[in-house]
C-alpha positions as a LaTeX table, in Angstrom:
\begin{tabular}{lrrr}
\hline
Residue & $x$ (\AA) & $y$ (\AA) & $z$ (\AA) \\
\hline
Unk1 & 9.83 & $-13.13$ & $-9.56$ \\
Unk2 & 9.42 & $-16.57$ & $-7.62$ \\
Unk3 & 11.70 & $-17.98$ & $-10.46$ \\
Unk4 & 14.65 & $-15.27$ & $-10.18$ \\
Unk5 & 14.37 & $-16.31$ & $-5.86$ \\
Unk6 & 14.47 & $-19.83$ & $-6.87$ \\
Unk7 & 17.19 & $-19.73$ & $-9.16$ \\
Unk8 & 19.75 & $-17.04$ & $-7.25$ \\
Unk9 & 18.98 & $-17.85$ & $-3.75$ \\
Unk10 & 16.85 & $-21.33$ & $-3.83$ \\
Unk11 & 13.90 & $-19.87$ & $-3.34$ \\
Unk12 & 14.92 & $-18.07$ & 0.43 \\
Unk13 & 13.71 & $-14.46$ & 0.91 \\
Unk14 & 15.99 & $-11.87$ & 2.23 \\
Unk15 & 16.07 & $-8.25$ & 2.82 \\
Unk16 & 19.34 & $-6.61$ & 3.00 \\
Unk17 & 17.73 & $-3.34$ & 1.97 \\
Unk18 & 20.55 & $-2.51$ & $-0.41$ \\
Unk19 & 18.35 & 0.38 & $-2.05$ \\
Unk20 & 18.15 & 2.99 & $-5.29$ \\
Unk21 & 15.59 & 5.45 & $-6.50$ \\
Unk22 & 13.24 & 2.56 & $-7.66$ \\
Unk23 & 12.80 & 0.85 & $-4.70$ \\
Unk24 & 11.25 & 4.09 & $-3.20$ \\
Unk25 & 8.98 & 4.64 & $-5.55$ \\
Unk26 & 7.32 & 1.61 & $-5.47$ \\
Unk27 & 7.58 & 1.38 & $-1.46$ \\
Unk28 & 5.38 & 4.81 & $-1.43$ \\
Unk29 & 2.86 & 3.66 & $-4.01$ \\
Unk30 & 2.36 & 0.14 & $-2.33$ \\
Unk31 & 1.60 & 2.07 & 0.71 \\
Unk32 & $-0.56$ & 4.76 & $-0.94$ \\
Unk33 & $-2.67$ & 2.02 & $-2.41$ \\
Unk34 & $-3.93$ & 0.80 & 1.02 \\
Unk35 & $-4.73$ & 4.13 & 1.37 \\
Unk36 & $-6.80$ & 4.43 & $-2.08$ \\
Unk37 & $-8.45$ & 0.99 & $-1.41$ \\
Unk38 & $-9.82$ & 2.16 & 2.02 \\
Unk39 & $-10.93$ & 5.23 & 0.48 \\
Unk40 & $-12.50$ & 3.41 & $-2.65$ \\
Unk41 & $-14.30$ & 1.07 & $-0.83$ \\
Unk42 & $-15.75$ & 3.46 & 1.98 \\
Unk43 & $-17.50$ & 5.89 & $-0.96$ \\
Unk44 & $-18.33$ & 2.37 & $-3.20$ \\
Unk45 & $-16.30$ & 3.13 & $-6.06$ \\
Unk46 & $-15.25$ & $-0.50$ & $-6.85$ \\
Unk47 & $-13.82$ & $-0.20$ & $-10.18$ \\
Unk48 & $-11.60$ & 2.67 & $-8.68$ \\
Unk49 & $-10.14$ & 0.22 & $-5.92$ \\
Unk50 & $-9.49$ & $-2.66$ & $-8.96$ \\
Unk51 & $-7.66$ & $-0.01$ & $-11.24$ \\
Unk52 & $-5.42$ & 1.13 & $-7.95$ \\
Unk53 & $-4.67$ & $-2.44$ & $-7.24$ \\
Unk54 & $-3.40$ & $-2.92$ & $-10.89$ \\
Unk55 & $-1.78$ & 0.24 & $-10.99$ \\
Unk56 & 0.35 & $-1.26$ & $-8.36$ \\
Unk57 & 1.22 & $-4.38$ & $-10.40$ \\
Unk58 & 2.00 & $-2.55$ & $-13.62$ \\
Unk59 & 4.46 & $-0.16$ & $-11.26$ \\
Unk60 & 6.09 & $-3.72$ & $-10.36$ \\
Unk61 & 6.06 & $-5.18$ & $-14.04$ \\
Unk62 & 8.42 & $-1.44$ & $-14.75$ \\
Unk63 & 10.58 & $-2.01$ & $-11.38$ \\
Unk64 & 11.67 & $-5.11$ & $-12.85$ \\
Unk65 & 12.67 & $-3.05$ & $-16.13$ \\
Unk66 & 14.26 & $-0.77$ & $-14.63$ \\
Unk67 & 16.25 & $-2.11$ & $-12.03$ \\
Unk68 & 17.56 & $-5.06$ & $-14.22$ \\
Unk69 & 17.61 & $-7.75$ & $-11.38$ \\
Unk70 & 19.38 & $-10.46$ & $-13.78$ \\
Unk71 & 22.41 & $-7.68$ & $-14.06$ \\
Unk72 & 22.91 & $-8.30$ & $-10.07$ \\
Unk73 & 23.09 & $-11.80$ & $-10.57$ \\
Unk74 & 26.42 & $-11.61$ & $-12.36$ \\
Unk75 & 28.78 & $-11.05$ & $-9.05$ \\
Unk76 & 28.20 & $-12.14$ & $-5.89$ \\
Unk77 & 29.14 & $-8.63$ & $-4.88$ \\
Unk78 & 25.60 & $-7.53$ & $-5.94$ \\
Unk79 & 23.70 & $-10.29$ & $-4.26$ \\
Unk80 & 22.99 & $-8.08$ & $-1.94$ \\
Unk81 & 20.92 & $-5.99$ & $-4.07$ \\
Unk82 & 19.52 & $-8.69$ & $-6.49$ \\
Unk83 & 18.12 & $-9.96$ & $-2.88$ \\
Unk84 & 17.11 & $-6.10$ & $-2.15$ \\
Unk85 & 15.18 & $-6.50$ & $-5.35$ \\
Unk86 & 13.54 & $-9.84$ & $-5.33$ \\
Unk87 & 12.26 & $-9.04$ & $-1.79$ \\
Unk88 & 10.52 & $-5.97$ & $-2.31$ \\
Unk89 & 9.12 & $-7.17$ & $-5.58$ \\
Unk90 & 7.44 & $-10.21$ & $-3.37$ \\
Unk91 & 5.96 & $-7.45$ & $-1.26$ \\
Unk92 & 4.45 & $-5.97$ & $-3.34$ \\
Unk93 & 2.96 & $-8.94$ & $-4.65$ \\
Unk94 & 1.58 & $-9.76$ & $-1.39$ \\
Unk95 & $-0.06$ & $-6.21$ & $-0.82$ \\
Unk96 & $-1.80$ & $-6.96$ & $-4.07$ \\
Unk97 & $-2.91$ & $-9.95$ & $-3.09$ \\
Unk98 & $-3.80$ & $-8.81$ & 0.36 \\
Unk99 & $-6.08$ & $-6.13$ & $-1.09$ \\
Unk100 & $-7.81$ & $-8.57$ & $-4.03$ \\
Unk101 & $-8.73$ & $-11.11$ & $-1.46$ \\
Unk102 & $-12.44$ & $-9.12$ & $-1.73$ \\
Unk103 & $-12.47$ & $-9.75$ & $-5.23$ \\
Unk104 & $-11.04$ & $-12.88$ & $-6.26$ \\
Unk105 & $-10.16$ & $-14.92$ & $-2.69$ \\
Unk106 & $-8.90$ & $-17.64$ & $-4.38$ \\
Unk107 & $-6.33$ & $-16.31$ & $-6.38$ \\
Unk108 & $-5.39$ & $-14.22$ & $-3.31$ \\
Unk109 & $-4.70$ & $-17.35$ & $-1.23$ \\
Unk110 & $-2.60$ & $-19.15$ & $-4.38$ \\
Unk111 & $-0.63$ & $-15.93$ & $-4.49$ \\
Unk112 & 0.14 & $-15.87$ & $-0.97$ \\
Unk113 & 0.50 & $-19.74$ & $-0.20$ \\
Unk114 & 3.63 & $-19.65$ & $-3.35$ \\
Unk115 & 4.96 & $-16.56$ & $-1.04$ \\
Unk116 & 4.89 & $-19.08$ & 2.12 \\
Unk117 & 3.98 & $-16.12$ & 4.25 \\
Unk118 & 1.66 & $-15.80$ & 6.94 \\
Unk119 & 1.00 & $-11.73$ & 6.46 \\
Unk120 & $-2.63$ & $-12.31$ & 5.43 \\
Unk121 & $-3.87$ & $-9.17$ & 7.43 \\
Unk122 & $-5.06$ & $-5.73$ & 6.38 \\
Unk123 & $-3.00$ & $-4.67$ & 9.45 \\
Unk124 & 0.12 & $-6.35$ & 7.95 \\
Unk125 & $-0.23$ & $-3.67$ & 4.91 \\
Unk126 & 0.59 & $-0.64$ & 7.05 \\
Unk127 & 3.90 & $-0.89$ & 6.97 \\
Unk128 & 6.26 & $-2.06$ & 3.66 \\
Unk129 & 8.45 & $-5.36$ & 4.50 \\
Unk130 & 6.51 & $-7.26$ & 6.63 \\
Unk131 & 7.14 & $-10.01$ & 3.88 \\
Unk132 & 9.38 & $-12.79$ & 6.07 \\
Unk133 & 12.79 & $-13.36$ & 5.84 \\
Unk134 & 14.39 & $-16.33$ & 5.70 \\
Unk135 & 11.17 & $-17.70$ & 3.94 \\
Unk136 & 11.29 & $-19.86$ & 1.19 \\
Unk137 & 8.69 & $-19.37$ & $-1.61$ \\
Unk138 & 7.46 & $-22.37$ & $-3.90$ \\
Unk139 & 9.41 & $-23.90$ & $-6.28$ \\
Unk140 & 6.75 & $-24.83$ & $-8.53$ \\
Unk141 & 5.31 & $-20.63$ & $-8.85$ \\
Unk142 & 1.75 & $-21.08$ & $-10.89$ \\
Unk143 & 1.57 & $-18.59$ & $-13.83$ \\
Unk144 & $-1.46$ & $-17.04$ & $-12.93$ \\
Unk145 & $-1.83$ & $-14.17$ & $-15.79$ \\
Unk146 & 1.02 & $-13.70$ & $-18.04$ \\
Unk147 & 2.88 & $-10.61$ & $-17.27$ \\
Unk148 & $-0.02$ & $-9.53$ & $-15.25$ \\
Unk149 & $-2.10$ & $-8.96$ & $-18.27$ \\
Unk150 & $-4.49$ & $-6.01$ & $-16.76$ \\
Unk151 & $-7.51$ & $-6.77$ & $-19.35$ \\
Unk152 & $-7.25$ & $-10.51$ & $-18.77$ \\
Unk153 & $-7.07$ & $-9.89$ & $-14.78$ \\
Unk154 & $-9.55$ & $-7.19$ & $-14.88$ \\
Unk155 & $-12.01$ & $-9.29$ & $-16.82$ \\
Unk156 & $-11.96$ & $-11.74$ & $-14.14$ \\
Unk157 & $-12.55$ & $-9.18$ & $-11.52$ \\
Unk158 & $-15.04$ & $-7.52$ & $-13.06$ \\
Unk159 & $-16.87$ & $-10.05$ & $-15.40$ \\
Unk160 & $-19.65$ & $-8.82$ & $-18.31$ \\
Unk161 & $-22.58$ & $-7.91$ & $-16.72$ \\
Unk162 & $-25.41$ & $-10.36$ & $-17.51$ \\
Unk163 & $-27.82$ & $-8.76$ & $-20.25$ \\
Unk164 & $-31.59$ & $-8.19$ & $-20.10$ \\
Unk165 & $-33.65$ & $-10.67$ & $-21.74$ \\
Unk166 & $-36.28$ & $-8.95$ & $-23.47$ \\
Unk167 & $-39.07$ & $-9.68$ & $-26.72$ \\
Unk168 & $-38.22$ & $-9.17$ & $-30.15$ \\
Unk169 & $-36.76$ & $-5.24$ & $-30.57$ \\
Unk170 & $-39.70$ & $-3.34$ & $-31.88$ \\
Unk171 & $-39.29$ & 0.45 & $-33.98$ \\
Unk172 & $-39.88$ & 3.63 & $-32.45$ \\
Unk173 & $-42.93$ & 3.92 & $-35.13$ \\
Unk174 & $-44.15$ & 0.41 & $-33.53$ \\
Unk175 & $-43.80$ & 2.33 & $-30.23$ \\
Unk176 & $-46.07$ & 5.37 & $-31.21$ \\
Unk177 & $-48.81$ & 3.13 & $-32.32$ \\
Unk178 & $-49.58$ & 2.34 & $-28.73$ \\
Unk179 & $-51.71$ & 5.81 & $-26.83$ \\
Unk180 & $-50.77$ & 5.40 & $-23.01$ \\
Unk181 & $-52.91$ & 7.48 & $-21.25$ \\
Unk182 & $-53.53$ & 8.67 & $-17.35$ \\
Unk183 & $-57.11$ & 7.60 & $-15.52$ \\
Unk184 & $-58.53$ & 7.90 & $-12.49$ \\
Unk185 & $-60.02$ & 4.55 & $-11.04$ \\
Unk186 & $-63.63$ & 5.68 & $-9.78$ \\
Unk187 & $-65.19$ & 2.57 & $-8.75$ \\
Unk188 & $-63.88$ & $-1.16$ & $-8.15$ \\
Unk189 & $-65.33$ & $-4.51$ & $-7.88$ \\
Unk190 & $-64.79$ & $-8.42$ & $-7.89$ \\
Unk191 & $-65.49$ & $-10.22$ & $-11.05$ \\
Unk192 & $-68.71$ & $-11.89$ & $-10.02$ \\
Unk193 & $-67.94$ & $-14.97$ & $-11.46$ \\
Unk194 & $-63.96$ & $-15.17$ & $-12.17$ \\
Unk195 & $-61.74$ & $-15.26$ & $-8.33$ \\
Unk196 & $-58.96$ & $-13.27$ & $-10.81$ \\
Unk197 & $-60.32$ & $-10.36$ & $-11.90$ \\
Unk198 & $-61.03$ & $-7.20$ & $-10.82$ \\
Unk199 & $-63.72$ & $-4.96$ & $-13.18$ \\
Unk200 & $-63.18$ & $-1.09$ & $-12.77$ \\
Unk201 & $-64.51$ & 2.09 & $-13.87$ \\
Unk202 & $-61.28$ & 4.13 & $-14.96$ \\
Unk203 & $-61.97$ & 8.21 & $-15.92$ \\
Unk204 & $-59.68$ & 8.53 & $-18.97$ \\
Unk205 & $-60.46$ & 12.26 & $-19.97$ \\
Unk206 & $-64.00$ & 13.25 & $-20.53$ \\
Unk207 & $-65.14$ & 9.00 & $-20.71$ \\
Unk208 & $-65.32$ & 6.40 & $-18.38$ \\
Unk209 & $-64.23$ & 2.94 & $-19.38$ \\
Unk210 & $-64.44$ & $-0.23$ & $-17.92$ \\
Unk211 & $-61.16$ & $-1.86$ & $-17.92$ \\
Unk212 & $-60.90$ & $-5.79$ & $-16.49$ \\
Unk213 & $-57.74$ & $-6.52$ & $-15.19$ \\
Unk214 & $-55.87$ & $-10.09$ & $-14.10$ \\
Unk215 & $-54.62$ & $-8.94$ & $-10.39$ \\
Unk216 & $-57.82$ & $-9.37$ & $-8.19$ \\
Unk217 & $-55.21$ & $-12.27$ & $-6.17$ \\
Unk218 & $-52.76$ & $-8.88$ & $-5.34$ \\
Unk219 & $-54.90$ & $-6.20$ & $-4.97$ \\
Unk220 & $-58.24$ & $-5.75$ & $-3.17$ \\
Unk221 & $-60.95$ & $-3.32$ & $-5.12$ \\
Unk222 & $-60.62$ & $-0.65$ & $-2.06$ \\
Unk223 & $-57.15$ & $-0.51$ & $-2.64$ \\
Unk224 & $-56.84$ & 0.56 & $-6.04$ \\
Unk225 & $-60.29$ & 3.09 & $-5.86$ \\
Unk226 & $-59.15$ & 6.62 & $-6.14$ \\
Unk227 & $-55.13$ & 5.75 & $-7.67$ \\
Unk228 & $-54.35$ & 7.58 & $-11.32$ \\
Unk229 & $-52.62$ & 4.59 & $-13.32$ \\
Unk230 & $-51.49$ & 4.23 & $-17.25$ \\
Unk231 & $-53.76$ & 2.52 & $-19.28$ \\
Unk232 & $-53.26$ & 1.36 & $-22.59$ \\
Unk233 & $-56.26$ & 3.41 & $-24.56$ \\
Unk234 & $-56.03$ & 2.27 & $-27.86$ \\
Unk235 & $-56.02$ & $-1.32$ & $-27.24$ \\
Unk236 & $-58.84$ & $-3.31$ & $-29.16$ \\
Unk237 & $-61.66$ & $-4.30$ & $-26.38$ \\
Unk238 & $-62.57$ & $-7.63$ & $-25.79$ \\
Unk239 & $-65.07$ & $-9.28$ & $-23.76$ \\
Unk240 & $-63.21$ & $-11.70$ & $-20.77$ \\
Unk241 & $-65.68$ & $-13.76$ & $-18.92$ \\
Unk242 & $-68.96$ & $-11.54$ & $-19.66$ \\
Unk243 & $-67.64$ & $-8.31$ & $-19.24$ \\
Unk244 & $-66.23$ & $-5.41$ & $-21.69$ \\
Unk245 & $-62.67$ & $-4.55$ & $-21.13$ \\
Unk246 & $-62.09$ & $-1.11$ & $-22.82$ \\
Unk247 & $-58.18$ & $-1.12$ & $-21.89$ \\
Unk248 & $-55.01$ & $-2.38$ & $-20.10$ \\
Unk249 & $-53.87$ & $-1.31$ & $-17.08$ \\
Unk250 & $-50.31$ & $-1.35$ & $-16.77$ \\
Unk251 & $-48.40$ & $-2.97$ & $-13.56$ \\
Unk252 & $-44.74$ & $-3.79$ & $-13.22$ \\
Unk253 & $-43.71$ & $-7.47$ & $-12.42$ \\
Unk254 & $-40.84$ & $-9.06$ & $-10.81$ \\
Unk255 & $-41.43$ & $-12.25$ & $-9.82$ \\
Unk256 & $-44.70$ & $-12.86$ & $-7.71$ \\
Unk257 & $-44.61$ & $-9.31$ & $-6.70$ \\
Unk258 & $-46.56$ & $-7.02$ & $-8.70$ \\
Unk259 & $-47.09$ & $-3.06$ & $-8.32$ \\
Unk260 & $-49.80$ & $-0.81$ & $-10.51$ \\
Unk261 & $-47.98$ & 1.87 & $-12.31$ \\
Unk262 & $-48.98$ & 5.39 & $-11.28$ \\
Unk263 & $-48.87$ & 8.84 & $-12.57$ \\
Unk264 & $-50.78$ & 11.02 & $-9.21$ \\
Unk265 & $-50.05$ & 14.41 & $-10.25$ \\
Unk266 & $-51.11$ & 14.40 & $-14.13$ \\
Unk267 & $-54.96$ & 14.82 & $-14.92$ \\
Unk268 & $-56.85$ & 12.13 & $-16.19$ \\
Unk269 & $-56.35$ & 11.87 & $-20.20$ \\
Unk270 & $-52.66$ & 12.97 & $-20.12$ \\
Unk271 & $-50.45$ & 11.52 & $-22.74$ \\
Unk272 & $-47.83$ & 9.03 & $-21.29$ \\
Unk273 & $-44.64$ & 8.17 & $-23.58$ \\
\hline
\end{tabular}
């Protein structure tokens, strides 16, 4: 578009509003899209408000098909409308990059600093043609995506989420080999001899183990007497400084913040998977 200004009319913007059907149609939907946006945004649909603003682009890639600006450009008889054409193609650049200046700012300024125009505004967007005339747009126009490629543009936008890190994938048979189970913690103490640990008496069905867990530095013995967490029941015991652990106690982990896994309504011995 910046190209077609620079070569027909050195690069000055006019309006003469010389208009057909086309120019209408993409008028309405530049306005409508303001509209969308708004409404997008407000109920946090953010992938809806990126799909309206490229609907908008696509709608100008087809006004260029179908009003054939280089056809206009044959007599200066039709300047008139080549200039009609130019212009409202421009606009409707700008309301794009008005409305992805939340997204991608920088590209929004580039866009609007090869436009030369000072309609930055959300206000400026509630009315089509506020584009000035008699402006002259770069001469040097950046390809930023070629023919506004949507998947390139939209991968920018919206880039791959970052994945989970996680261990080595295990089998659902791998899973089943480990018995989570519901119990009751009855009593609570302070290792006597180890600042870390906590040693508890946990009511896992009709037994009571003792289960020695590495969280006595987040959670003080009161606070955990009473709470129905998952244990891990089938886990080998093992004997950590003097006393028998029967168990894990699961927690979840983020960080230094840590927070026992509960179950409060299940009875003690339930099956967790």
């Amino acid at each position: 578009t910046l190209v077609m200004a620079n070569k027909y009319f050195g690069g000055v913007l006019n309006n003469p509003k010389v208009h057909s059907h086309p120019d209408q149609e993409l008028i309405d939907l530049a306005l409508e899209t303001v509209k969308k946006c708004d409404l997008d945004m407000e109920t946090l649909h953010v992938q809806d408000t990126l799909d309206d603003i490229m609907e908008l682009l696509r709608r100008s890639n087809k006004y260029i098909d179908e009003t054939q600006p280089w056809f206009f450009a044959k007599d200066p008889a039709d300047f008139p409308r080549l200039q009609t054409i130019i212009y409202n193609l421009c606009e409707a650049i700008r309301f794009a990059a008005v409305l992805l200046e939340s997204f991608i700012p920088e590209t929004s300024k580039t866009i609007l600093d090869q436009l030369n125009t000072q309609q930055r505004s959300k206000e400026s967007l509630f009315s089509f043609g506020n584009l000035e005339e008699d402006t002259k747009v770069t001469d040097k126009p950046a390809i930023l995506y070629a023919r506004l490629n949507e998947a390139e543009v939209l991968a920018k936008l919206m880039p791959e989420p970052k994945k989970l890190e996680t261990k080595p994938e295990i089998t659902i048979d791998d899973f089943n080999k480990i018995d989570l189970r519901v119990g009751k913690i009855l009593s609570c103490k302070q290792h006597a001899t180890a600042e870390k640990l906590l040693v508890s008496q946990v009511q896992v069905g009709p037994e009571v183990r003792q289960i020695v867990s590495g969280i006595a530095d987040k959670f003080k013995p009161e606070e955990l007497i009473g709470k129905k967490v998952v244990i891990v029941a089938n886990l080998k015991a093992a004997k950590l400084r003097g006393e028998i652990s029967q168990g894990m106690m699961l927690v979840g982990e983020e960080g230094e913040t840590l927070e026992i896994l509960s179950v409060e309504t299940l009875p003690e011995g339930s099956i967790v998977r």
